[in-house]
Tab-separated table of C-alpha atoms in Angstrom:
chain	number	residue	atom	x	y	z
A	1	MET	CA	14.636	-35.216	56.980
A	2	LEU	CA	12.856	-35.270	53.641
A	3	ASP	CA	14.520	-38.135	52.566
A	4	ARG	CA	13.662	-39.918	54.861
A	5	SER	CA	10.093	-40.298	55.252
A	6	LEU	CA	7.330	-41.511	52.728
A	7	GLN	CA	4.920	-40.558	50.507
A	8	MET	CA	1.348	-42.167	50.445
A	9	SER	CA	-1.178	-41.804	48.296
A	10	LEU	CA	-4.759	-41.257	50.501
A	11	ASN	CA	-8.386	-39.715	49.592
A	12	CYS	CA	-8.442	-36.126	49.331
A	13	PRO	CA	-7.355	-33.999	51.264
A	14	SER	CA	-4.220	-35.326	52.563
A	15	TYR	CA	-1.391	-33.814	55.309
A	16	LEU	CA	1.830	-34.679	55.646
A	17	LEU	CA	3.393	-34.143	58.917
A	18	VAL	CA	7.020	-33.654	59.369
A	19	ARG	CA	9.358	-34.048	62.567
A	20	GLN	CA	12.871	-35.701	61.731
A	21	ARG	CA	11.327	-39.197	60.624
A	22	THR	CA	8.234	-39.181	61.519
A	23	LEU	CA	5.354	-39.034	58.510
A	24	CYS	CA	2.801	-38.745	59.730
A	25	TYR	CA	-1.061	-38.860	57.578
A	26	LYS	CA	-4.488	-36.786	58.529
A	27	ARG	CA	-7.680	-36.744	56.892
A	28	LEU	CA	-9.924	-34.040	57.797
A	29	ASN	CA	-13.467	-32.190	55.960
A	30	PRO	CA	-11.849	-28.941	54.150
A	31	VAL	CA	-14.950	-27.530	55.861
A	32	ARG	CA	-15.506	-28.866	59.521
A	33	ALA	CA	-12.157	-28.831	61.753
A	34	MET	CA	-13.266	-31.964	63.895
A	35	PRO	CA	-10.267	-33.182	65.282
A	36	PRO	CA	-8.954	-35.834	62.843
A	37	SER	CA	-8.173	-39.265	63.347
A	38	SER	CA	-4.687	-40.256	62.616
A	39	VAL	CA	-1.765	-42.148	61.109
A	40	ILE	CA	1.818	-42.552	62.031
A	41	LEU	CA	4.606	-44.050	60.514
A	42	HIS	CA	8.175	-44.042	62.292
A	43	THR	CA	11.397	-45.429	60.480
A	44	ASP	CA	14.286	-47.412	61.594
A	45	GLU	CA	16.896	-45.769	61.501
A	46	SER	CA	18.241	-46.448	58.037
A	47	GLY	CA	15.266	-44.637	56.963
A	48	LYS	CA	13.139	-47.656	56.028
A	49	PHE	CA	9.895	-48.222	57.617
A	50	PRO	CA	8.928	-51.271	59.577
A	51	GLU	CA	8.898	-54.672	56.946
A	52	SER	CA	6.308	-56.375	59.380
A	53	ARG	CA	3.250	-55.271	58.100
A	54	LYS	CA	1.174	-57.239	62.016
A	55	THR	CA	4.413	-54.232	63.706
A	56	CYS	CA	3.133	-51.671	61.457
A	57	ASN	CA	-0.552	-52.711	61.906
A	58	SER	CA	-0.189	-53.039	66.143
A	59	LEU	CA	1.683	-48.962	66.100
A	60	ILE	CA	-1.207	-47.928	63.716
A	61	ALA	CA	-3.508	-49.065	66.967
A	62	SER	CA	-1.441	-48.030	69.382
A	63	LEU	CA	-1.842	-44.340	68.321
A	64	SER	CA	-5.655	-43.782	66.875
A	65	SER	CA	-6.198	-42.887	70.066
A	66	TYR	CA	-3.952	-40.149	71.053
A	67	ASP	CA	-5.402	-36.681	70.127
A	68	GLY	CA	-2.919	-34.444	71.847
A	69	PRO	CA	-0.644	-32.500	69.778
A	70	LEU	CA	1.581	-33.891	66.892
A	71	LEU	CA	4.446	-31.484	68.450
A	72	SER	CA	4.900	-29.431	72.032
A	73	ALA	CA	7.911	-27.331	70.738
A	74	PRO	CA	6.900	-23.844	72.065
A	75	ASN	CA	9.003	-23.045	68.089
A	76	THR	CA	6.977	-25.238	66.149
A	77	VAL	CA	6.259	-23.821	62.709
A	78	GLY	CA	3.365	-25.025	60.874
A	79	ILE	CA	3.105	-24.368	56.984
A	80	LEU	CA	0.018	-24.245	55.060
A	81	GLY	CA	0.745	-25.116	51.823
A	82	GLY	CA	-1.208	-23.740	48.849
A	83	LEU	CA	-0.947	-23.265	45.578
A	84	SER	CA	1.611	-25.902	44.132
A	85	VAL	CA	3.183	-28.821	45.568
A	86	ASP	CA	6.382	-27.879	44.494
A	87	SER	CA	6.193	-24.238	46.012
A	88	THR	CA	5.233	-25.922	49.107
A	89	LEU	CA	8.606	-27.629	48.997
A	90	ASN	CA	11.247	-24.366	47.621
A	91	PHE	CA	9.433	-23.097	51.177
A	92	LEU	CA	10.717	-26.506	52.617
A	93	ARG	CA	13.991	-25.597	51.237
A	94	LYS	CA	14.937	-22.947	51.666
A	95	LEU	CA	13.877	-22.478	55.595
A	96	VAL	CA	16.614	-26.009	55.831
A	97	HIS	CA	19.068	-23.587	53.602
A	98	LEU	CA	19.194	-20.732	55.498
A	99	SER	CA	19.267	-22.249	58.156
A	100	LYS	CA	22.298	-23.621	57.719
A	101	GLU	CA	23.833	-20.309	56.609
A	102	ASN	CA	22.768	-19.259	59.985
A	103	GLU	CA	24.571	-21.637	61.955
A	104	ALA	CA	20.511	-23.403	63.675
A	105	LYS	CA	19.143	-25.375	63.908
A	106	CYS	CA	15.997	-26.020	61.365
A	107	MET	CA	12.819	-25.729	63.222
A	108	PRO	CA	10.215	-28.018	64.377
A	109	PHE	CA	6.923	-27.842	61.458
A	110	VAL	CA	4.309	-30.053	60.839
A	111	VAL	CA	3.261	-28.453	57.001
A	112	CYS	CA	0.076	-29.695	55.428
A	113	SER	CA	-0.290	-30.076	51.788
A	114	ASP	CA	-4.170	-30.547	50.874
A	115	PRO	CA	-4.270	-31.639	46.836
A	116	VAL	CA	-8.017	-30.679	46.383
A	117	LEU	CA	-6.623	-27.193	47.683
A	118	ASN	CA	-3.765	-26.951	45.111
A	119	ARG	CA	-6.350	-27.127	42.234
A	120	GLU	CA	-8.403	-24.471	43.126
A	121	LEU	CA	-5.691	-21.993	43.865
A	122	SER	CA	-4.874	-22.624	40.525
A	123	SER	CA	-7.742	-22.726	38.547
A	124	LEU	CA	-8.925	-19.461	39.740
A	125	GLU	CA	-4.697	-17.265	39.610
A	126	ARG	CA	-5.467	-19.338	35.536
A	127	SER	CA	-8.980	-18.126	35.403
A	128	SER	CA	-7.515	-14.603	36.081
A	129	SER	CA	-4.818	-14.867	34.154
A	130	SER	CA	-5.773	-16.460	30.467
A	131	LEU	CA	-6.358	-13.929	27.792
A	132	CYS	CA	-8.903	-17.300	26.716
A	133	SER	CA	-10.807	-17.172	29.832
A	134	ARG	CA	-11.208	-13.677	32.335
A	135	ASN	CA	-14.296	-14.826	33.617
A	136	GLU	CA	-14.306	-13.593	37.475
A	137	PRO	CA	-14.330	-16.613	40.134
A	138	SER	CA	-17.640	-16.467	41.908
A	139	GLN	CA	-18.048	-15.466	45.801
A	140	SER	CA	-18.911	-19.620	46.405
A	141	ASP	CA	-14.940	-20.148	45.098
A	142	HIS	CA	-14.037	-17.880	47.084
A	143	THR	CA	-16.134	-18.820	50.031
A	144	ARG	CA	-14.827	-21.990	50.275
A	145	ILE	CA	-11.644	-21.286	49.796
A	146	VAL	CA	-11.463	-19.852	52.803
A	147	GLU	CA	-13.077	-22.560	54.056
A	148	ASN	CA	-11.305	-25.010	53.168
A	149	LEU	CA	-7.827	-23.379	54.505
A	150	ARG	CA	-9.771	-21.778	58.029
A	151	SER	CA	-9.706	-25.927	58.832
A	152	LYS	CA	-5.998	-26.245	58.111
A	153	ARG	CA	-4.489	-24.087	59.275
A	154	VAL	CA	-7.263	-25.083	62.357
A	155	PHE	CA	-5.581	-27.685	61.895
A	156	LEU	CA	-2.792	-26.988	62.348
A	157	GLU	CA	-2.886	-24.821	65.998
A	158	LYS	CA	-3.394	-28.734	66.152
A	159	SER	CA	-0.867	-30.171	65.595
A	160	GLY	CA	1.361	-28.184	68.108
A	161	ALA	CA	2.355	-25.345	65.522
A	162	HIS	CA	2.030	-22.231	67.011
A	163	CYS	CA	2.662	-19.299	63.942
A	164	ILE	CA	1.899	-20.166	61.299
A	165	VAL	CA	2.876	-19.204	57.278
A	166	MET	CA	1.475	-20.033	53.942
A	167	PRO	CA	4.056	-19.905	51.561
A	168	CYS	CA	1.642	-18.536	47.932
A	169	HIS	CA	0.791	-16.153	46.613
A	170	ILE	CA	-3.121	-15.880	46.308
A	171	SER	CA	-3.841	-17.662	49.579
A	172	HIS	CA	-2.671	-13.950	51.188
A	173	SER	CA	-5.796	-12.930	49.399
A	174	TRP	CA	-8.103	-14.438	52.878
A	175	HIS	CA	-5.266	-14.250	55.195
A	176	ASP	CA	-7.382	-11.951	57.345
A	177	GLU	CA	-10.362	-14.334	56.936
A	178	VAL	CA	-8.103	-17.509	57.399
A	179	PHE	CA	-6.799	-16.432	60.715
A	180	LYS	CA	-9.054	-14.272	62.118
A	181	GLY	CA	-9.710	-15.977	65.905
A	182	CYS	CA	-6.310	-18.406	65.347
A	183	SER	CA	-4.549	-18.567	69.120
A	184	VAL	CA	-0.957	-18.349	67.325
A	185	HIS	CA	0.907	-15.717	65.642
A	186	SER	CA	0.724	-15.981	61.918
A	187	LEU	CA	3.521	-14.486	59.685
A	188	HIS	CA	2.070	-12.520	56.357
A	189	MET	CA	4.796	-12.928	53.556
A	190	ALA	CA	3.341	-9.063	51.831
A	191	GLU	CA	4.152	-7.248	55.831
A	192	CYS	CA	7.808	-9.372	56.230
A	193	VAL	CA	9.297	-8.709	52.111
A	194	ALA	CA	8.285	-4.912	53.534
A	195	ARG	CA	10.112	-4.840	56.411
A	196	GLU	CA	13.145	-5.851	55.282
A	197	LEU	CA	12.444	-3.216	52.537
A	198	LYS	CA	12.719	-0.788	54.768
A	199	GLU	CA	14.734	-2.555	57.029
A	200	ALA	CA	17.510	-2.187	53.800
A	201	GLY	CA	17.615	1.644	54.169
A	202	LEU	CA	16.843	1.715	50.108
A	203	LYS	CA	17.671	5.593	48.575
A	204	PRO	CA	15.504	6.785	45.087
A	205	LEU	CA	16.978	6.401	41.866
A	206	GLU	CA	16.531	9.249	40.610
A	207	ALA	CA	16.566	12.789	43.688
A	208	GLY	CA	13.460	13.830	44.604
A	209	SER	CA	11.757	10.657	43.911
A	210	PRO	CA	9.494	8.432	46.266
A	211	LEU	CA	11.553	5.161	47.442
A	212	ARG	CA	9.398	2.368	44.349
A	213	ILE	CA	9.330	-0.627	44.156
A	214	GLY	CA	7.647	-2.612	41.394
A	215	VAL	CA	5.636	-6.115	41.768
A	216	LEU	CA	5.181	-8.770	39.410
A	217	ALA	CA	2.492	-10.836	39.545
A	218	THR	CA	-0.920	-12.335	38.772
A	219	ASP	CA	-3.758	-10.423	37.818
A	220	ALA	CA	-5.877	-12.408	40.566
A	221	THR	CA	-2.285	-11.201	43.693
A	222	LEU	CA	-2.408	-8.050	41.915
A	223	LYS	CA	-6.348	-7.529	42.093
A	224	ALA	CA	-6.153	-8.569	45.629
A	225	GLY	CA	-4.437	-5.775	46.826
A	226	PHE	CA	-1.969	-7.038	49.712
A	227	TYR	CA	0.956	-6.438	48.648
A	228	GLN	CA	0.536	-2.733	47.940
A	229	GLU	CA	-1.158	-2.007	51.249
A	230	LYS	CA	1.381	-3.215	53.181
A	231	LEU	CA	4.936	-1.674	50.711
A	232	GLN	CA	2.349	2.120	51.105
A	233	ILE	CA	1.821	1.207	54.326
A	234	GLU	CA	6.439	1.431	55.140
A	235	GLY	CA	5.769	4.673	53.180
A	236	PHE	CA	6.701	3.149	49.040
A	237	GLU	CA	5.525	3.370	45.793
A	238	VAL	CA	4.430	0.514	44.322
A	239	VAL	CA	4.386	-0.102	40.789
A	240	MET	CA	2.870	-2.406	38.723
A	241	PRO	CA	2.419	-3.176	34.786
A	242	ASP	CA	-0.143	-0.586	33.404
A	243	LYS	CA	-2.649	-2.435	31.397
A	244	ALA	CA	-0.479	-3.189	27.863
A	245	THR	CA	1.709	-4.931	29.583
A	246	MET	CA	-0.385	-7.269	31.394
A	247	GLU	CA	-2.528	-7.786	28.218
A	248	HIS	CA	0.800	-8.084	25.884
A	249	ALA	CA	3.045	-9.723	27.977
A	250	VAL	CA	2.541	-10.721	31.094
A	251	ILE	CA	-0.824	-12.813	30.769
A	252	PRO	CA	0.720	-14.022	27.942
A	253	ALA	CA	3.527	-15.200	29.766
A	254	ILE	CA	1.416	-17.345	32.148
A	255	ASP	CA	0.005	-18.603	28.757
A	256	ALA	CA	3.111	-20.134	26.995
A	257	LEU	CA	4.481	-21.263	30.169
A	258	ASN	CA	1.419	-22.993	30.007
A	259	ARG	CA	2.027	-24.442	27.238
A	260	LYS	CA	5.632	-25.374	27.594
A	261	ASP	CA	7.225	-23.189	25.644
A	262	MET	CA	9.857	-21.977	28.205
A	263	GLU	CA	11.250	-19.371	25.524
A	264	GLY	CA	8.347	-17.081	25.025
A	265	ALA	CA	7.352	-17.171	28.555
A	266	ARG	CA	10.866	-15.800	29.190
A	267	ASN	CA	10.991	-13.389	26.482
A	268	LEU	CA	7.331	-11.866	27.340
A	269	LEU	CA	8.943	-12.125	31.378
A	270	ARG	CA	11.747	-9.901	30.564
A	271	ILE	CA	10.520	-8.126	28.966
A	272	ALA	CA	7.460	-7.128	31.529
A	273	LEU	CA	10.055	-6.058	33.785
A	274	GLN	CA	12.191	-4.408	31.816
A	275	VAL	CA	8.782	-1.898	31.645
A	276	LEU	CA	9.299	-2.165	35.114
A	277	LEU	CA	12.915	-1.441	35.703
A	278	VAL	CA	12.214	2.091	33.280
A	279	ARG	CA	10.214	3.742	35.731
A	280	ALA	CA	13.447	3.391	38.068
A	281	VAL	CA	11.983	0.937	41.128
A	282	ASN	CA	14.470	0.320	42.837
A	283	THR	CA	13.831	-3.276	42.462
A	284	VAL	CA	10.668	-5.317	41.934
A	285	ILE	CA	9.398	-7.752	43.160
A	286	ILE	CA	8.083	-10.866	41.484
A	287	ALA	CA	4.928	-12.314	43.265
A	288	SER	CA	4.260	-14.998	41.213
A	289	ASP	CA	4.568	-19.594	42.235
A	290	ASP	CA	4.173	-18.843	37.698
A	291	MET	CA	7.614	-16.959	37.207
A	292	ARG	CA	9.510	-17.302	40.249
A	293	ASP	CA	11.445	-19.649	38.196
A	294	VAL	CA	11.363	-19.045	34.136
A	295	LEU	CA	14.438	-16.722	33.833
A	296	PRO	CA	17.811	-19.115	34.042
A	297	ARG	CA	19.600	-17.722	37.828
A	298	ASP	CA	22.478	-16.169	35.877
A	299	ASP	CA	20.328	-13.832	33.459
A	300	PRO	CA	21.556	-10.298	34.643
A	301	LEU	CA	17.515	-8.860	35.555
A	302	LEU	CA	17.130	-11.036	38.368
A	303	LYS	CA	19.837	-8.890	40.520
A	304	LYS	CA	17.290	-6.370	40.118
A	305	CYS	CA	14.241	-8.143	41.182
A	306	ILE	CA	13.634	-10.822	45.071
A	307	ASP	CA	10.845	-13.576	45.956
A	308	PRO	CA	8.584	-13.311	48.946
A	309	MET	CA	9.511	-16.718	49.693
A	310	ASP	CA	12.570	-15.814	51.307
A	311	ALA	CA	11.861	-13.108	53.624
A	312	LEU	CA	9.051	-15.457	54.872
A	313	ALA	CA	11.728	-17.730	55.255
A	314	ARG	CA	13.730	-15.593	57.504
A	315	SER	CA	11.209	-14.304	59.126
A	316	THR	CA	10.204	-17.417	59.824
A	317	ILE	CA	13.487	-18.180	61.216
A	318	LYS	CA	14.065	-15.604	63.325
A	319	TRP	CA	10.736	-16.060	65.093
A	320	ALA	CA	11.380	-19.540	66.187
A	321	GLN	CA	15.277	-19.088	67.477
A	322	GLN	CA	13.179	-15.672	69.506
A	323	ALA	CA	10.150	-18.542	70.282
A	324	ALA	CA	12.982	-21.667	71.341
A	325	GLU	CA	15.891	-19.220	73.370
A	326	GLU	CA	13.367	-16.357	74.788
A	327	GLY	CA	10.577	-18.783	75.913
A	328	LEU	CA	8.304	-16.701	74.044
A	329	SER	CA	4.943	-17.079	74.283
A	330	PRO	CA	4.089	-16.051	70.092
A	331	THR	CA	1.229	-14.443	70.403
A	332	ASN	CA	2.617	-11.626	72.402
A	333	TRP	CA	5.366	-11.963	70.155
A	334	CYS	CA	7.030	-7.742	68.432
A	335	LYS	CA	7.135	-8.440	64.827
A	336	SER	CA	9.457	-5.949	64.512
């Protein structure tokens, strides 16, 4: 499906809407959520766009006045990209892969990815997780990001999404603000992973001790506190890196990544994980886009770690299957 689509460069922000062999770009003011004009290009059966410029222009003209939702299926999912395009594509691969594992068809979805938002979120996260720059972001930075995220949430609603997800950790810092007044369902990544851990029936590693879950993330994500909140609601004791571990392992690991020093980043990340594991945690949530792929897949430490994106993908598939099979209204869908 994705390999039949052609990525085009437009003035930022850009929106990639994918369904089967359809590609649509829309332009939207990052602050005002006004219905944008649209350009929709269809590929032929070979996956190529029409060669005739006249045919293409005629198709565009015939669709430019269309202002209805892009997709109408009741199980349509809206995916609001965040920190990077790579993270968004990684989530899409998980949706497709896990759907195949469950012998289910991948649900229709709409993807919204804005390079301006990518840069803003990346700058915010790196400024709070760098040894060279530890300046606190201003309130105006937060306000601009929230308005940007909210406008794209509205865009996805208007495109026909009945459930919206954000495969981005730092974006969840403003989840409640972004989805305030939203007319469709949304899934919170931290809620999804906390619920899965609860349903797993874990036992404490030490008799008489509470169930402990470690959280390894950037300074910005940890300060936002949403992983701690959702895990504590489910009855878990949350263990985070202490100040020394953050300053001497986690933050230097991210700096090493930014310098393309993969070996240094791996060694520092292993130290941070081991510090958490010796504190008798059952598992460690790696809640960072940067840290997700640092260790090789066969590293033994990864057996004690989980990726919240997997939980979000599974919950998204579960929602889509229920919506399709039972015709449930997304706003009435039960999270349990």
